[in-house]
Amino acid sequence: MPPRYPDMPPAQTIHSNGVPFSVHVAGTGLPVILLHGFPELAYSWRHQIAPLVQAGCQVIVPDLRGYGHTGTHGALHDYRMANLALDVTGILDALGAARAVVVGHDFGGALAWTLARDHADRVLGIASLNTPYTRHTDTDLLETLRAHKGPGNYMVFFQQPGAAEELLGRDVYQTFSGMMRRPALSLQAFRQGPAHWQALPATILGQEPALWGEPFLDAQELAVYVDTYRVTGFTGGLNWYRNLRQNWLDGAGTDDRVRVPALMVSADRDFVLPPETTRGMEQYVPDLARHTIADCGHWTQHERADEVSSTLLGWLRQRQWLAPA
Protein backbone atom coordinates (compact mmCIF):
# COMPACT_ATOMS: atom_id res chain seq x y z
CA MET A 1 0.00 0.00 0.00
CA PRO A 2 1.13 3.59 -0.56
CA PRO A 3 2.10 5.60 2.53
CA ARG A 4 -0.58 7.55 4.36
CA TYR A 5 -0.69 11.24 3.51
CA PRO A 6 0.55 13.63 6.22
CA ASP A 7 -1.26 16.87 7.03
CA MET A 8 -4.61 15.51 5.84
CA PRO A 9 -7.81 14.57 7.67
CA PRO A 10 -8.19 10.81 8.15
CA ALA A 11 -9.34 8.88 5.10
CA GLN A 12 -12.39 6.67 5.07
CA THR A 13 -13.42 4.04 2.55
CA ILE A 14 -16.55 4.94 0.62
CA HIS A 15 -17.99 2.44 -1.84
CA SER A 16 -19.25 4.06 -5.02
CA ASN A 17 -19.95 2.68 -8.49
CA GLY A 18 -18.37 -0.65 -7.54
CA VAL A 19 -15.10 0.87 -6.28
CA PRO A 20 -13.79 1.36 -2.71
CA PHE A 21 -12.69 5.00 -2.74
CA SER A 22 -10.27 6.50 -0.26
CA VAL A 23 -11.91 9.79 0.73
CA HIS A 24 -10.77 12.44 3.19
CA VAL A 25 -13.73 14.20 4.81
CA ALA A 26 -13.53 17.12 7.23
CA GLY A 27 -15.90 19.73 8.61
CA THR A 28 -19.63 20.26 8.47
CA GLY A 29 -21.78 22.57 6.40
CA LEU A 30 -21.70 23.33 2.68
CA PRO A 31 -20.50 20.21 0.82
CA VAL A 32 -17.45 21.00 -1.32
CA ILE A 33 -15.77 18.16 -3.22
CA LEU A 34 -12.21 18.67 -4.50
CA LEU A 35 -11.13 16.69 -7.59
CA HIS A 36 -7.42 16.38 -8.34
CA GLY A 37 -5.67 16.07 -11.70
CA PHE A 38 -2.82 14.07 -13.24
CA PRO A 39 -0.43 12.93 -11.91
CA GLU A 40 -1.67 13.99 -8.52
CA LEU A 41 -3.55 12.80 -5.43
CA ALA A 42 -6.10 13.92 -2.88
CA TYR A 43 -2.99 15.21 -1.07
CA SER A 44 -2.73 17.97 -3.68
CA TRP A 45 -5.58 19.82 -1.93
CA ARG A 46 -4.03 19.77 1.56
CA HIS A 47 -3.58 23.58 1.65
CA GLN A 48 -7.23 24.30 0.83
CA ILE A 49 -8.90 21.95 3.32
CA ALA A 50 -8.46 23.93 6.57
CA PRO A 51 -9.56 27.32 5.15
CA LEU A 52 -12.69 25.76 3.67
CA VAL A 53 -13.53 23.87 6.87
CA GLN A 54 -13.01 27.00 8.98
CA ALA A 55 -15.39 28.91 6.70
CA GLY A 56 -18.18 26.39 7.20
CA CYS A 57 -17.71 23.71 4.57
CA GLN A 58 -17.83 19.94 4.63
CA VAL A 59 -14.76 19.22 2.52
CA ILE A 60 -14.68 15.95 0.57
CA VAL A 61 -11.37 14.97 -1.04
CA PRO A 62 -11.12 11.61 -2.83
CA ASP A 63 -8.23 9.82 -4.43
CA LEU A 64 -10.01 9.45 -7.76
CA ARG A 65 -10.33 6.18 -9.69
CA GLY A 66 -6.86 4.99 -10.70
CA TYR A 67 -4.97 6.99 -8.09
CA GLY A 68 -3.34 6.65 -4.70
CA HIS A 69 -5.16 4.69 -2.01
CA THR A 70 -8.20 4.17 -4.22
CA GLY A 71 -6.07 2.33 -6.75
CA THR A 72 -6.80 1.02 -10.22
CA HIS A 73 -10.17 -0.71 -10.69
CA GLY A 74 -12.12 -1.97 -13.67
CA ALA A 75 -11.42 -2.06 -17.39
CA LEU A 76 -10.16 0.77 -19.57
CA HIS A 77 -13.68 1.86 -20.54
CA ASP A 78 -14.52 2.38 -16.86
CA TYR A 79 -12.30 5.48 -16.98
CA ARG A 80 -14.49 7.37 -19.45
CA MET A 81 -15.89 10.65 -18.13
CA ALA A 82 -19.49 9.47 -18.01
CA ASN A 83 -18.52 6.70 -15.58
CA LEU A 84 -16.10 8.82 -13.56
CA ALA A 85 -18.96 11.25 -12.97
CA LEU A 86 -20.96 8.39 -11.44
CA ASP A 87 -18.02 7.73 -9.11
CA VAL A 88 -18.45 11.26 -7.76
CA THR A 89 -22.24 11.24 -7.48
CA GLY A 90 -21.98 7.91 -5.65
CA ILE A 91 -19.56 9.43 -3.13
CA LEU A 92 -22.02 12.29 -2.57
CA ASP A 93 -24.83 9.76 -2.13
CA ALA A 94 -22.86 7.86 0.50
CA LEU A 95 -22.29 11.08 2.44
CA GLY A 96 -25.91 12.19 2.16
CA ALA A 97 -25.03 15.26 0.09
CA ALA A 98 -27.89 16.06 -2.30
CA ARG A 99 -25.85 18.81 -3.99
CA ALA A 100 -22.27 20.01 -3.68
CA VAL A 101 -19.92 22.64 -4.94
CA VAL A 102 -17.51 20.81 -7.23
CA VAL A 103 -13.94 22.09 -7.53
CA GLY A 104 -11.51 20.52 -9.97
CA HIS A 105 -7.98 21.03 -11.23
CA ASP A 106 -6.48 19.74 -14.49
CA PHE A 107 -8.28 16.49 -15.42
CA GLY A 108 -10.29 16.92 -12.23
CA GLY A 109 -11.49 20.17 -13.79
CA ALA A 110 -12.67 18.28 -16.87
CA LEU A 111 -14.56 15.91 -14.58
CA ALA A 112 -16.05 18.86 -12.69
CA TRP A 113 -17.35 20.36 -15.95
CA THR A 114 -18.84 16.99 -16.93
CA LEU A 115 -20.69 16.86 -13.62
CA ALA A 116 -21.94 20.43 -14.03
CA ARG A 117 -23.22 19.71 -17.54
CA ASP A 118 -24.64 16.20 -17.11
CA HIS A 119 -25.58 16.12 -13.41
CA ALA A 120 -26.66 19.70 -12.74
CA ASP A 121 -29.18 18.46 -10.18
CA ARG A 122 -26.23 17.37 -8.00
CA VAL A 123 -24.04 20.45 -8.53
CA LEU A 124 -24.66 23.70 -6.67
CA GLY A 125 -21.76 25.36 -8.48
CA ILE A 126 -18.48 24.51 -10.16
CA ALA A 127 -14.99 26.00 -9.85
CA SER A 128 -12.29 24.92 -12.28
CA LEU A 129 -8.60 25.60 -11.82
CA ASN A 130 -6.82 25.94 -15.18
CA THR A 131 -9.13 23.66 -17.17
CA PRO A 132 -11.53 25.43 -19.55
CA TYR A 133 -14.99 24.24 -20.44
CA THR A 134 -15.10 23.07 -24.05
CA ARG A 135 -18.22 22.30 -26.01
CA HIS A 136 -18.53 19.16 -28.13
CA THR A 137 -16.59 19.65 -31.36
CA ASP A 138 -16.96 18.15 -34.82
CA THR A 139 -13.50 16.62 -34.57
CA ASP A 140 -12.10 14.31 -31.91
CA LEU A 141 -9.53 16.14 -29.76
CA LEU A 142 -6.92 13.46 -30.42
CA GLU A 143 -7.28 13.91 -34.18
CA THR A 144 -6.88 17.66 -33.74
CA LEU A 145 -3.77 17.22 -31.59
CA ARG A 146 -2.20 14.76 -34.01
CA ALA A 147 -2.81 17.16 -36.88
CA HIS A 148 -1.61 20.33 -35.17
CA LYS A 149 0.87 19.15 -32.53
CA GLY A 150 2.11 15.84 -33.92
CA PRO A 151 2.56 12.36 -32.44
CA GLY A 152 4.90 13.61 -29.71
CA ASN A 153 2.21 15.69 -28.01
CA TYR A 154 1.80 14.34 -24.49
CA MET A 155 -1.89 13.50 -24.82
CA VAL A 156 -1.24 11.63 -28.07
CA PHE A 157 1.82 9.90 -26.63
CA PHE A 158 -0.16 8.81 -23.56
CA GLN A 159 -2.39 6.66 -25.81
CA GLN A 160 0.44 4.13 -26.24
CA PRO A 161 0.11 1.36 -23.63
CA GLY A 162 3.38 0.93 -21.79
CA ALA A 163 5.29 3.77 -23.42
CA ALA A 164 4.03 6.51 -21.13
CA GLU A 165 4.36 4.26 -18.09
CA GLU A 166 7.99 3.65 -18.98
CA LEU A 167 8.76 7.34 -19.53
CA LEU A 168 7.17 8.49 -16.28
CA GLY A 169 8.06 5.45 -14.19
CA ARG A 170 11.68 4.78 -15.07
CA ASP A 171 12.74 7.31 -12.41
CA VAL A 172 9.75 8.38 -10.36
CA TYR A 173 11.84 10.72 -8.22
CA GLN A 174 13.11 12.55 -11.31
CA THR A 175 9.62 12.71 -12.80
CA PHE A 176 8.15 14.50 -9.79
CA SER A 177 11.18 16.53 -8.77
CA GLY A 178 11.46 17.78 -12.35
CA MET A 179 7.76 18.41 -12.88
CA MET A 180 6.57 19.89 -9.60
CA ARG A 181 8.23 23.26 -10.08
CA ARG A 182 7.26 26.82 -10.77
CA PRO A 183 7.70 27.88 -14.41
CA ALA A 184 11.01 29.55 -15.19
CA LEU A 185 9.56 31.44 -18.15
CA SER A 186 6.64 33.68 -18.95
CA LEU A 187 4.08 32.41 -21.43
CA GLN A 188 5.51 34.80 -24.04
CA ALA A 189 9.06 33.50 -23.51
CA PHE A 190 7.81 29.93 -23.69
CA ARG A 191 6.24 30.63 -27.08
CA GLN A 192 9.50 32.08 -28.33
CA GLY A 193 11.35 28.92 -27.31
CA PRO A 194 12.26 25.85 -29.37
CA ALA A 195 9.64 24.62 -31.82
CA HIS A 196 9.28 21.26 -30.10
CA TRP A 197 8.05 22.98 -26.94
CA GLN A 198 4.97 24.21 -28.79
CA ALA A 199 3.91 20.61 -29.49
CA LEU A 200 3.72 20.07 -25.70
CA PRO A 201 5.75 16.85 -25.82
CA ALA A 202 5.55 14.32 -23.02
CA THR A 203 9.07 15.37 -22.02
CA ILE A 204 7.58 18.71 -20.94
CA LEU A 205 6.55 16.84 -17.79
CA GLY A 206 9.73 17.31 -15.83
CA GLN A 207 12.31 16.60 -18.53
CA GLU A 208 12.80 20.06 -20.03
CA PRO A 209 14.89 21.78 -17.33
CA ALA A 210 14.94 25.14 -19.12
CA LEU A 211 11.20 25.42 -18.51
CA TRP A 212 11.17 24.82 -14.79
CA GLY A 213 12.36 26.98 -11.91
CA GLU A 214 12.12 26.56 -8.16
CA PRO A 215 10.39 23.50 -6.68
CA PHE A 216 7.26 24.19 -4.64
CA LEU A 217 7.31 20.89 -2.72
CA ASP A 218 9.57 20.37 0.26
CA ALA A 219 11.33 17.04 0.73
CA GLN A 220 8.48 15.49 2.76
CA GLU A 221 5.81 16.59 0.27
CA LEU A 222 7.82 15.34 -2.69
CA ALA A 223 8.27 11.99 -0.96
CA VAL A 224 4.48 11.55 -0.73
CA TYR A 225 4.17 11.63 -4.53
CA VAL A 226 7.31 9.62 -5.21
CA ASP A 227 6.57 6.90 -2.66
CA THR A 228 2.92 6.65 -3.72
CA TYR A 229 3.58 6.39 -7.46
CA ARG A 230 6.39 3.90 -6.91
CA VAL A 231 3.69 1.63 -5.48
CA THR A 232 0.75 2.44 -7.77
CA GLY A 233 2.43 3.26 -11.07
CA PHE A 234 0.84 5.62 -13.59
CA THR A 235 -1.56 3.39 -15.55
CA GLY A 236 -4.68 4.35 -13.59
CA GLY A 237 -4.25 8.04 -14.30
CA LEU A 238 -3.19 7.42 -17.90
CA ASN A 239 -6.42 5.51 -18.44
CA TRP A 240 -8.25 8.84 -18.20
CA TYR A 241 -6.31 10.04 -21.26
CA ARG A 242 -6.92 6.77 -23.06
CA ASN A 243 -10.64 7.50 -23.04
CA LEU A 244 -10.43 10.87 -24.80
CA ARG A 245 -11.95 9.50 -28.00
CA GLN A 246 -14.67 7.65 -26.09
CA ASN A 247 -15.50 10.83 -24.19
CA TRP A 248 -15.88 12.62 -27.52
CA LEU A 249 -18.18 9.91 -28.81
CA ASP A 250 -20.19 9.93 -25.58
CA GLY A 251 -20.61 13.71 -25.82
CA ALA A 252 -22.37 13.70 -29.19
CA GLY A 253 -25.85 15.13 -28.90
CA THR A 254 -25.46 16.47 -25.36
CA ASP A 255 -26.61 19.93 -24.36
CA ASP A 256 -23.43 22.00 -24.33
CA ARG A 257 -24.66 24.61 -21.88
CA VAL A 258 -23.59 24.60 -18.24
CA ARG A 259 -26.56 25.85 -16.25
CA VAL A 260 -25.03 26.20 -12.79
CA PRO A 261 -22.89 29.06 -11.46
CA ALA A 262 -19.22 28.68 -12.36
CA LEU A 263 -15.82 30.09 -11.46
CA MET A 264 -12.91 29.86 -13.89
CA VAL A 265 -9.47 30.31 -12.29
CA SER A 266 -6.62 30.67 -14.79
CA ALA A 267 -2.86 30.92 -14.27
CA ASP A 268 -0.87 33.33 -16.41
CA ARG A 269 2.16 31.03 -16.77
CA ASP A 270 0.39 27.76 -17.45
CA PHE A 271 2.08 26.39 -20.58
CA VAL A 272 -0.40 23.52 -20.90
CA LEU A 273 -3.71 25.32 -20.29
CA PRO A 274 -3.01 29.03 -20.85
CA PRO A 275 -5.71 31.59 -20.06
CA GLU A 276 -6.66 32.11 -23.71
CA THR A 277 -8.03 28.56 -23.85
CA THR A 278 -10.95 29.90 -21.79
CA ARG A 279 -11.99 32.55 -24.34
CA GLY A 280 -15.64 32.46 -25.32
CA MET A 281 -16.72 30.24 -22.44
CA GLU A 282 -19.52 32.65 -21.56
CA GLN A 283 -21.41 31.47 -24.65
CA TYR A 284 -21.85 28.08 -23.00
CA VAL A 285 -21.38 28.99 -19.33
CA PRO A 286 -23.51 32.12 -18.93
CA ASP A 287 -23.15 32.47 -15.14
CA LEU A 288 -19.36 32.65 -15.13
CA ALA A 289 -16.99 34.45 -12.78
CA ARG A 290 -13.30 34.68 -13.60
CA HIS A 291 -10.01 35.11 -11.78
CA THR A 292 -6.47 35.01 -13.16
CA ILE A 293 -3.54 34.27 -10.86
CA ALA A 294 -0.34 36.13 -11.72
CA ASP A 295 3.10 34.52 -11.85
CA CYS A 296 1.64 31.03 -11.54
CA GLY A 297 2.06 27.89 -13.60
CA HIS A 298 -0.01 24.75 -13.98
CA TRP A 299 0.12 23.52 -10.37
CA THR A 300 -2.10 26.28 -9.10
CA GLN A 301 -3.27 25.05 -5.71
CA HIS A 302 0.36 24.35 -4.75
CA GLU A 303 2.04 27.41 -6.24
CA ARG A 304 -0.50 29.95 -5.00
CA ALA A 305 -2.24 28.05 -2.24
CA ASP A 306 -3.46 31.06 -0.26
CA GLU A 307 -4.78 32.88 -3.33
CA VAL A 308 -6.63 29.78 -4.50
CA SER A 309 -8.25 29.40 -1.08
CA SER A 310 -9.20 33.07 -0.80
CA THR A 311 -10.55 33.12 -4.37
CA LEU A 312 -12.73 30.08 -3.74
CA LEU A 313 -14.02 31.47 -0.46
CA GLY A 314 -14.69 34.89 -1.99
CA TRP A 315 -16.77 33.29 -4.74
CA LEU A 316 -18.67 31.02 -2.31
CA ARG A 317 -19.52 34.06 -0.18
CA GLN A 318 -20.46 36.18 -3.18
CA ARG A 319 -22.91 33.43 -4.16
CA GLN A 320 -24.23 33.54 -0.55
CA TRP A 321 -23.53 29.85 -0.03
CA LEU A 322 -21.32 30.80 2.91
CA ALA A 323 -21.78 33.50 5.53
CA PRO A 324 -19.68 36.66 5.12
CA ALA A 325 -16.23 36.57 6.69
Coordinates of N, CA and C in Angstrom, one line a residue, residues 44-197:
S44 N -3.0 16.7 -3.0 CA -2.7 18.0 -3.7 C -3.6 19.1 -3.2
W45 N -4.7 18.8 -2.4 CA -5.6 19.8 -1.9 C -5.3 20.1 -0.4
R46 N -4.2 19.7 0.1 CA -4.0 19.8 1.6 C -4.1 21.2 2.0
H47 N -3.6 22.2 1.2 CA -3.6 23.6 1.7 C -5.0 24.2 1.7
Q48 N -5.9 23.7 0.9 CA -7.2 24.3 0.8 C -8.2 23.8 1.9
I49 N -7.9 22.6 2.5 CA -8.9 22.0 3.3 C -9.2 22.8 4.6
A50 N -8.2 23.2 5.3 CA -8.5 23.9 6.6 C -9.2 25.2 6.3
P51 N -8.8 26.1 5.4 CA -9.6 27.3 5.2 C -11.0 27.1 4.8
L52 N -11.3 26.1 4.0 CA -12.7 25.8 3.7 C -13.5 25.3 4.9
V53 N -12.9 24.4 5.7 CA -13.5 23.9 6.9 C -13.8 25.0 7.8
Q54 N -12.8 25.9 8.0 CA -13.0 27.0 9.0 C -14.1 28.0 8.5
A55 N -14.4 28.0 7.2 CA -15.4 28.9 6.7 C -16.8 28.3 6.8
G56 N -16.9 27.0 7.1 CA -18.2 26.4 7.2 C -18.5 25.4 6.1
C57 N -17.5 24.7 5.6 CA -17.7 23.7 4.6 C -17.5 22.3 5.1
Q58 N -18.2 21.3 4.5 CA -17.8 19.9 4.6 C -17.0 19.6 3.4
V59 N -15.7 19.4 3.6 CA -14.8 19.2 2.5 C -14.6 17.7 2.3
I60 N -14.7 17.3 1.0 CA -14.7 15.9 0.6 C -13.6 15.8 -0.5
V61 N -12.6 15.0 -0.2 CA -11.4 15.0 -1.0 C -11.0 13.5 -1.3
P62 N -11.4 13.0 -2.5 CA -11.1 11.6 -2.8 C -9.8 11.5 -3.6
D63 N -9.1 10.3 -3.4 CA -8.2 9.8 -4.4 C -9.1 9.3 -5.5
L64 N -9.1 9.8 -6.7 CA -10.0 9.4 -7.8 C -9.6 8.1 -8.3
R65 N -10.6 7.5 -9.1 CA -10.3 6.2 -9.7 C -9.0 6.2 -10.4
G66 N -8.2 5.2 -10.1 CA -6.9 5.0 -10.7 C -5.7 5.6 -9.9
Y67 N -6.0 6.2 -8.8 CA -5.0 7.0 -8.1 C -4.8 6.6 -6.6
G68 N -3.6 6.7 -6.1 CA -3.3 6.7 -4.7 C -4.0 5.5 -4.0
H69 N -4.6 5.7 -2.9 CA -5.2 4.7 -2.0 C -6.4 4.1 -2.6
T70 N -7.1 4.8 -3.5 CA -8.2 4.2 -4.2 C -7.7 3.1 -5.2
G71 N -6.7 3.3 -5.9 CA -6.1 2.3 -6.8 C -6.8 2.2 -8.1
T72 N -6.3 1.3 -8.9 CA -6.8 1.0 -10.2 C -7.9 -0.1 -10.2
H73 N -9.0 0.2 -10.7 CA -10.2 -0.7 -10.7 C -10.9 -0.7 -12.0
G74 N -11.3 -1.9 -12.5 CA -12.1 -2.0 -13.7 C -11.3 -2.0 -14.9
A75 N -12.0 -2.0 -16.1 CA -11.4 -2.1 -17.4 C -11.2 -0.6 -17.9
L76 N -10.5 -0.5 -19.0 CA -10.2 0.8 -19.6 C -11.4 1.6 -19.8
H77 N -12.5 1.0 -20.3 CA -13.7 1.9 -20.5 C -14.3 2.4 -19.3
D78 N -14.0 1.9 -18.1 CA -14.5 2.4 -16.9 C -13.9 3.7 -16.5
Y79 N -12.9 4.2 -17.2 CA -12.3 5.5 -17.0 C -12.8 6.6 -17.9
R80 N -13.9 6.3 -18.6 CA -14.5 7.4 -19.5 C -15.2 8.3 -18.5
M81 N -15.3 9.6 -19.0 CA -15.9 10.7 -18.1 C -17.3 10.3 -17.6
A82 N -18.1 9.8 -18.4 CA -19.5 9.5 -18.0 C -19.5 8.6 -16.8
N83 N -18.6 7.6 -16.7 CA -18.5 6.7 -15.6 C -17.8 7.3 -14.4
L84 N -16.8 8.1 -14.6 CA -16.1 8.8 -13.6 C -17.1 9.8 -12.8
A85 N -18.0 10.4 -13.6 CA -19.0 11.3 -13.0 C -19.8 10.5 -12.0
L86 N -20.2 9.2 -12.3 CA -21.0 8.4 -11.4 C -20.2 8.0 -10.2
D87 N -18.8 7.9 -10.3 CA -18.0 7.7 -9.1 C -18.3 8.9 -8.1
V88 N -18.3 10.1 -8.6 CA -18.4 11.3 -7.8 C -19.9 11.3 -7.2
T89 N -20.9 11.2 -8.0 CA -22.2 11.2 -7.5 C -22.5 10.1 -6.5
G90 N -21.8 9.0 -6.6 CA -22.0 7.9 -5.6 C -21.3 8.3 -4.3
I91 N -20.2 9.0 -4.4 CA -19.6 9.4 -3.1 C -20.5 10.4 -2.4
L92 N -21.1 11.3 -3.2 CA -22.0 12.3 -2.6 C -23.2 11.6 -2.0
D93 N -23.7 10.6 -2.7 CA -24.8 9.8 -2.1 C -24.5 9.1 -0.8
A94 N -23.3 8.6 -0.7 CA -22.9 7.9 0.5 C -22.7 8.8 1.7
L95 N -22.4 10.1 1.4 CA -22.3 11.1 2.4 C -23.6 11.9 2.7
G96 N -24.6 11.5 2.0 CA -25.9 12.2 2.2 C -25.9 13.6 1.6
A97 N -25.1 13.9 0.7 CA -25.0 15.3 0.1 C -25.9 15.3 -1.2
A98 N -27.0 16.0 -1.1 CA -27.9 16.1 -2.3 C -27.2 16.9 -3.4
R99 N -26.6 18.0 -3.0 CA -25.8 18.8 -4.0 C -24.5 19.3 -3.3
A100 N -23.6 19.6 -4.2 CA -22.3 20.0 -3.7 C -21.7 21.0 -4.6
V101 N -20.8 21.8 -4.1 CA -19.9 22.6 -4.9 C -18.8 21.7 -5.4
V102 N -18.5 21.7 -6.7 CA -17.5 20.8 -7.2 C -16.3 21.7 -7.7
V103 N -15.2 21.4 -7.2 CA -13.9 22.1 -7.5 C -13.0 21.1 -8.1
G104 N -12.4 21.4 -9.3 CA -11.5 20.5 -10.0 C -10.3 21.2 -10.5
H105 N -9.2 20.5 -10.6 CA -8.0 21.0 -11.2 C -7.5 20.1 -12.3
D106 N -7.0 20.6 -13.4 CA -6.5 19.7 -14.5 C -7.6 18.7 -14.9
F107 N -7.3 17.4 -15.0 CA -8.3 16.5 -15.4 C -9.4 16.4 -14.4
G108 N -9.2 16.8 -13.2 CA -10.3 16.9 -12.2 C -11.2 18.1 -12.6
G109 N -10.7 19.1 -13.3 CA -11.5 20.2 -13.8 C -12.4 19.7 -14.9
A110 N -11.8 18.9 -15.8 CA -12.7 18.3 -16.9 C -13.8 17.5 -16.3
L111 N -13.5 16.7 -15.2 CA -14.6 15.9 -14.6 C -15.6 16.8 -13.9
A112 N -15.1 17.9 -13.3 CA -16.1 18.9 -12.7 C -17.0 19.5 -13.7
W113 N -16.5 19.8 -14.9 CA -17.3 20.4 -16.0 C -18.4 19.3 -16.4
T114 N -17.9 18.1 -16.5 CA -18.8 17.0 -16.9 C -20.0 16.9 -15.9
L115 N -19.7 16.9 -14.6 CA -20.7 16.9 -13.6 C -21.6 18.0 -13.7
A116 N -21.1 19.2 -13.9 CA -21.9 20.4 -14.0 C -22.9 20.4 -15.2
R117 N -22.4 19.8 -16.3 CA -23.2 19.7 -17.5 C -24.3 18.6 -17.5
D118 N -23.8 17.4 -17.0 CA -24.6 16.2 -17.1 C -25.4 15.8 -15.8
H119 N -25.0 16.4 -14.7 CA -25.6 16.1 -13.4 C -25.8 17.4 -12.7
A120 N -26.4 18.4 -13.3 CA -26.7 19.7 -12.7 C -27.5 19.6 -11.5
D121 N -28.3 18.6 -11.4 CA -29.2 18.5 -10.2 C -28.4 18.1 -8.9
R122 N -27.1 17.7 -9.1 CA -26.2 17.4 -8.0 C -25.2 18.5 -7.7
V123 N -25.1 19.5 -8.6 CA -24.0 20.4 -8.5 C -24.6 21.8 -8.2
L124 N -24.2 22.4 -7.1 CA -24.7 23.7 -6.7 C -23.9 24.7 -7.5
G125 N -22.6 24.5 -7.7 CA -21.8 25.4 -8.5 C -20.5 24.6 -8.8
I126 N -19.7 25.1 -9.8 CA -18.5 24.5 -10.2 C -17.4 25.6 -10.2
A127 N -16.2 25.2 -9.7 CA -15.0 26.0 -9.9 C -13.9 25.1 -10.5
S128 N -13.3 25.7 -11.6 CA -12.3 24.9 -12.3 C -11.0 25.7 -12.2
L129 N -9.9 25.0 -11.8 CA -8.6 25.6 -11.8 C -7.9 25.2 -13.1
N130 N -7.6 26.1 -14.0 CA -6.8 25.9 -15.2 C -7.6 25.3 -16.4
T131 N -8.5 24.4 -16.1 CA -9.1 23.7 -17.2 C -10.4 24.4 -17.7
P132 N -10.4 24.7 -19.0 CA -11.5 25.4 -19.6 C -12.7 24.5 -19.8
Y133 N -13.9 25.0 -19.9 CA -15.0 24.2 -20.4 C -14.9 24.3 -22.0
T134 N -15.1 23.1 -22.6 CA -15.1 23.1 -24.1 C -16.4 22.3 -24.5
R135 N -17.0 22.9 -25.5 CA -18.2 22.3 -26.0 C -17.8 21.1 -26.9
H136 N -18.8 20.3 -27.2 CA -18.5 19.2 -28.1 C -18.2 19.7 -29.5
T137 N -17.1 19.2 -30.1 CA -16.6 19.7 -31.4 C -16.9 18.6 -32.4
D138 N -16.7 19.1 -33.7 CA -17.0 18.1 -34.8 C -15.8 17.1 -35.0
T139 N -14.7 17.5 -34.4 CA -13.5 16.6 -34.6 C -13.0 16.2 -33.2
D140 N -12.7 14.9 -33.1 CA -12.1 14.3 -31.9 C -10.8 15.1 -31.5
L141 N -10.7 15.4 -30.2 CA -9.5 16.1 -29.8 C -8.2 15.5 -30.2
L142 N -8.2 14.1 -30.1 CA -6.9 13.5 -30.4 C -6.6 13.7 -31.9
E143 N -7.6 13.6 -32.8 CA -7.3 13.9 -34.2 C -6.7 15.3 -34.4
T144 N -7.3 16.3 -33.7 CA -6.9 17.7 -33.7 C -5.4 17.8 -33.2
L145 N -5.1 17.2 -32.1 CA -3.8 17.2 -31.6 C -2.8 16.6 -32.5
R146 N -3.1 15.4 -33.1 CA -2.2 14.8 -34.0 C -1.9 15.7 -35.2
A147 N -3.0 16.3 -35.7 CA -2.8 17.2 -36.9 C -2.0 18.4 -36.6
H148 N -2.2 19.0 -35.4 CA -1.6 20.3 -35.2 C -0.4 20.3 -34.3
K149 N -0.3 19.3 -33.4 CA 0.9 19.2 -32.5 C 1.8 18.0 -32.9
G150 N 1.3 17.0 -33.5 CA 2.1 15.8 -33.9 C 2.0 14.7 -32.9
P151 N 2.7 13.6 -33.3 CA 2.6 12.4 -32.4 C 3.3 12.5 -31.1
G152 N 4.2 13.5 -31.0 CA 4.9 13.6 -29.7 C 4.1 14.3 -28.6
N153 N 3.0 15.0 -29.0 CA 2.2 15.7 -28.0 C 1.9 14.7 -26.9
Y154 N 1.9 15.2 -25.6 CA 1.8 14.3 -24.5 C 0.5 13.6 -24.5
M155 N -0.6 14.2 -24.8 CA -1.9 13.5 -24.8 C -1.9 12.4 -25.9
V156 N -1.3 12.6 -27.0 CA -1.2 11.6 -28.1 C -0.3 10.5 -27.6
F157 N 0.8 10.9 -27.1 CA 1.8 9.9 -26.6 C 1.2 9.0 -25.5
F158 N 0.4 9.6 -24.7 CA -0.2 8.8 -23.6 C -1.1 7.7 -24.0
Q159 N -1.5 7.7 -25.3 CA -2.4 6.7 -25.8 C -1.7 5.3 -26.0
Q160 N -0.3 5.3 -26.0 CA 0.4 4.1 -26.2 C 0.6 3.3 -25.0
P161 N 0.0 2.2 -24.8 CA 0.1 1.4 -23.6 C 1.6 1.0 -23.4
G162 N 2.0 1.3 -22.2 CA 3.4 0.9 -21.8 C 4.4 2.0 -22.0
A163 N 4.3 2.8 -23.1 CA 5.3 3.8 -23.4 C 5.3 4.9 -22.4
A164 N 4.1 5.4 -22.1 CA 4.0 6.5 -21.1 C 4.4 6.0 -19.7
E165 N 4.0 4.8 -19.4 CA 4.4 4.3 -18.1 C 5.9 4.2 -17.9
E166 N 6.5 3.8 -19.0 CA 8.0 3.6 -19.0 C 8.6 5.0 -18.8
L167 N 8.2 6.0 -19.6 CA 8.8 7.3 -19.5 C 8.6 7.9 -18.1
L168 N 7.4 7.9 -17.6 CA 7.2 8.5 -16.3 C 7.7 7.7 -15.1
G169 N 7.7 6.3 -15.3 CA 8.1 5.4 -14.2 C 9.5 5.0 -14.1
R170 N 10.3 5.3 -15.1 CA 11.7 4.8 -15.1 C 12.5 5.4 -13.9
D171 N 12.1 6.7 -13.6 CA 12.7 7.3 -12.4 C 11.7 8.2 -11.8
V172 N 10.9 7.7 -10.9 CA 9.7 8.4 -10.4 C 10.2 9.6 -9.6
Y173 N 11.3 9.5 -8.9 CA 11.8 10.7 -8.2 C 12.1 11.8 -9.2
Q174 N 12.8 11.5 -10.3 CA 13.1 12.5 -11.3 C 11.8 13.1 -12.0
T175 N 10.9 12.2 -12.2 CA 9.6 12.7 -12.8 C 9.0 13.8 -11.9
F176 N 8.8 13.5 -10.6 CA 8.1 14.5 -9.8 C 9.0 15.7 -9.4
S177 N 10.3 15.4 -9.1 CA 11.2 16.5 -8.8 C 11.4 17.5 -9.9
G178 N 11.3 16.9 -11.2 CA 11.5 17.8 -12.3 C 10.2 18.5 -12.7
M179 N 9.1 17.9 -12.4 CA 7.8 18.4 -12.9 C 7.1 19.4 -11.9
M180 N 7.3 19.1 -10.6 CA 6.6 19.9 -9.6 C 7.4 21.1 -9.2
R181 N 7.4 22.0 -10.2 CA 8.2 23.3 -10.1 C 7.5 24.4 -10.6
R182 N 7.8 25.6 -10.2 CA 7.3 26.8 -10.8 C 7.9 27.0 -12.2
P183 N 7.1 27.6 -13.1 CA 7.7 27.9 -14.4 C 8.8 28.9 -14.3
A184 N 9.9 28.6 -15.1 CA 11.0 29.5 -15.2 C 10.8 30.7 -16.2
L185 N 9.8 30.5 -17.1 CA 9.6 31.4 -18.2 C 8.1 32.0 -18.1
S186 N 8.0 33.2 -18.7 CA 6.6 33.7 -18.9 C 6.0 32.9 -20.1
L187 N 4.7 33.1 -20.3 CA 4.1 32.4 -21.4 C 4.6 32.9 -22.7
Q188 N 4.9 34.2 -22.8 CA 5.5 34.8 -24.0 C 6.9 34.2 -24.3
A189 N 7.7 34.1 -23.3 CA 9.1 33.5 -23.5 C 9.0 32.0 -23.9
F190 N 8.0 31.3 -23.3 CA 7.8 29.9 -23.7 C 7.5 29.8 -25.2
R191 N 6.6 30.7 -25.7 CA 6.2 30.6 -27.1 C 7.3 31.0 -28.0
Q192 N 8.3 31.7 -27.5 CA 9.5 32.1 -28.3 C 10.6 31.0 -28.2
G193 N 10.4 30.0 -27.5 CA 11.4 28.9 -27.3 C 11.4 27.9 -28.5
P194 N 12.1 26.8 -28.3 CA 12.3 25.8 -29.4 C 10.9 25.4 -29.9
A195 N 10.9 25.0 -31.2 CA 9.6 24.6 -31.8 C 9.0 23.4 -31.1
H196 N 9.9 22.5 -30.7 CA 9.3 21.3 -30.1 C 8.5 21.5 -28.8
W197 N 8.8 22.6 -28.1 CA 8.0 23.0 -26.9 C 6.6 23.2 -27.3

